[in-house]
XYZ file of C-alpha atoms in Angstrom:
190
model
C 106.347 116.152 114.467
C 103.251 117.570 116.090
C 104.499 120.889 117.493
C 101.130 121.666 119.057
C 101.235 118.409 121.012
C 104.723 119.143 122.369
C 103.711 122.706 123.261
C 100.570 121.546 125.048
C 102.526 118.986 127.096
C 105.294 121.392 128.153
C 103.599 123.046 131.184
C 102.541 119.706 132.671
C 105.960 118.201 131.953
C 107.618 121.187 133.620
C 105.542 120.709 136.753
C 106.761 117.092 137.004
C 110.502 117.672 136.406
C 111.496 117.391 140.075
C 109.968 113.899 140.145
C 111.880 112.705 137.066
C 114.947 110.508 137.216
C 117.999 111.397 135.138
C 117.007 109.239 132.149
C 113.528 110.770 132.017
C 115.119 114.241 132.039
C 117.451 113.234 129.202
C 114.555 111.781 127.208
C 112.474 114.942 127.665
C 115.367 117.168 126.609
C 116.171 115.024 123.586
C 112.533 114.729 122.429
C 112.047 118.496 122.542
C 115.343 119.044 120.706
C 114.301 116.607 117.963
C 110.860 118.186 117.678
C 112.460 121.653 117.696
C 109.770 122.948 120.060
C 111.061 125.470 122.568
C 108.842 126.343 125.488
C 109.671 128.786 128.286
C 107.612 126.856 130.813
C 109.890 123.863 130.275
C 113.310 125.347 129.448
C 113.055 129.063 130.240
C 114.836 130.902 133.038
C 112.040 130.180 135.528
C 111.925 126.471 134.754
C 113.631 124.062 137.137
C 114.999 121.961 134.231
C 118.678 122.956 134.453
C 118.608 122.969 138.270
C 117.139 119.453 138.378
C 119.658 118.212 135.782
C 122.478 119.777 137.797
C 121.219 118.165 141.001
C 121.164 114.749 139.283
C 124.327 115.297 137.214
C 126.116 112.233 138.600
C 123.135 109.983 137.853
C 123.213 110.390 134.067
C 124.415 107.395 132.099
C 126.674 107.873 129.103
C 123.626 107.684 126.833
C 121.669 110.152 128.935
C 124.445 112.712 129.111
C 124.866 112.321 125.310
C 121.201 113.243 124.921
C 121.778 116.291 127.153
C 124.701 117.226 124.909
C 122.415 117.259 121.868
C 119.844 119.287 123.833
C 122.604 121.706 124.808
C 123.582 122.181 121.138
C 119.925 122.832 120.334
C 119.593 125.439 123.087
C 122.711 127.262 121.853
C 121.363 127.034 118.307
C 118.077 128.661 119.383
C 119.268 131.278 121.831
C 122.867 131.921 120.856
C 123.538 132.105 124.586
C 126.059 130.013 126.488
C 124.752 126.915 128.171
C 123.254 126.977 131.629
C 124.433 123.420 132.259
C 127.497 123.156 134.497
C 130.770 122.899 132.507
C 131.441 119.451 133.978
C 128.134 118.148 132.563
C 128.824 119.794 129.204
C 132.304 118.225 128.999
C 131.040 114.822 130.080
C 128.252 115.055 127.493
C 130.611 115.918 124.641
C 133.028 113.167 125.658
C 130.243 110.554 125.866
C 128.745 111.729 122.572
C 132.085 111.511 120.780
C 132.902 108.096 122.221
C 130.041 106.378 120.422
C 131.365 103.635 118.196
C 130.947 103.616 114.461
C 131.239 101.143 111.667
C 131.619 101.828 107.983
C 129.036 100.098 105.872
C 129.488 98.519 102.464
C 127.138 101.204 101.159
C 129.403 103.938 102.532
C 132.442 102.269 100.960
C 130.612 102.207 97.607
C 129.867 105.931 97.829
C 133.484 106.696 98.793
C 134.727 104.583 95.899
C 132.515 106.416 93.385
C 133.420 109.879 94.716
C 137.121 108.983 94.598
C 136.741 107.651 91.062
C 135.159 110.975 90.051
C 138.193 112.790 91.486
C 136.641 114.419 94.534
C 139.153 115.055 97.313
C 137.535 113.669 100.418
C 137.974 112.859 104.067
C 136.193 110.075 105.877
C 134.819 109.905 109.424
C 135.340 113.588 110.198
C 134.328 114.776 113.680
C 132.661 118.205 113.847
C 133.281 120.710 116.667
C 130.046 119.549 118.347
C 131.063 115.901 118.187
C 129.055 114.640 115.226
C 130.856 112.152 113.018
C 130.313 112.726 109.300
C 130.763 109.838 106.886
C 132.443 111.962 104.225
C 133.574 115.548 103.736
C 134.273 116.838 100.231
C 135.569 120.204 99.141
C 133.349 121.891 96.524
C 134.180 125.372 95.272
C 136.136 126.076 98.437
C 133.320 124.958 100.751
C 133.248 121.885 102.933
C 130.212 119.716 102.316
C 129.345 116.785 104.538
C 127.891 113.641 103.033
C 125.922 111.210 105.137
C 125.286 107.757 103.722
C 122.074 106.841 105.473
C 121.234 103.151 105.670
C 117.985 101.562 106.865
C 118.735 102.168 110.569
C 118.395 105.918 109.958
C 114.748 105.609 108.927
C 111.330 104.414 110.011
C 109.989 103.565 106.594
C 111.257 106.541 104.631
C 110.983 109.033 107.497
C 114.230 109.911 109.273
C 114.632 108.784 112.876
C 115.064 111.396 115.638
C 118.842 111.061 115.791
C 119.081 111.577 112.028
C 116.793 114.632 112.188
C 118.936 116.179 114.927
C 122.207 115.429 113.183
C 121.061 116.908 109.894
C 119.831 120.082 111.580
C 122.664 120.556 114.064
C 125.521 119.913 111.653
C 124.133 122.637 109.377
C 123.001 125.148 112.017
C 125.513 124.640 114.828
C 128.599 123.352 113.014
C 128.034 125.406 109.853
C 128.649 122.515 107.455
C 126.285 121.979 104.544
C 125.041 118.413 104.551
C 123.868 116.060 101.832
C 122.070 112.865 102.758
C 122.236 109.840 100.495
C 119.404 107.514 101.537
C 120.109 103.856 100.829
C 117.085 103.456 98.542
C 118.230 106.319 96.297
C 121.753 104.942 96.023
C 120.433 101.447 95.336
C 118.345 102.828 92.454
C 121.390 104.317 90.685
């Protein structure tokens, strides 16, 4: 991620927020959360971002409000402060984020089978307080450790996609759960 690029675009982006539709606002929020670039001109107290999102709150699709949810987690992660988004938008975002479907893969079943064979007590498809679904949770030395079995859809080549980057960071920083990723190519080489 080119942090300098995101920082240089923030003032111009901020000046255009009032012209953005709800999906553009969600995309901006999500892209900055993924890139982990915070800029006062875009998200600070004097920025119109939250006001514009609030004004267009009813226009957000389920996907858009899910992106705002991830942005909201990021903002709390950075500032430690409560969200400036209205509670109704926060609740709608969490609900939409948690309602995303999931499907266990054969790869995930293989990992579960091997961990079970080795005697690890585990839970599958555990939902964190912020709404992330973890493939597996194991207990190691009294600590919960999340395991993500990451198939090809989580990567562009061997680089993690934005949603995978956010999940890895937010589960650790916001939910407080250590996370181990098992990329498909590493598992396939075992």
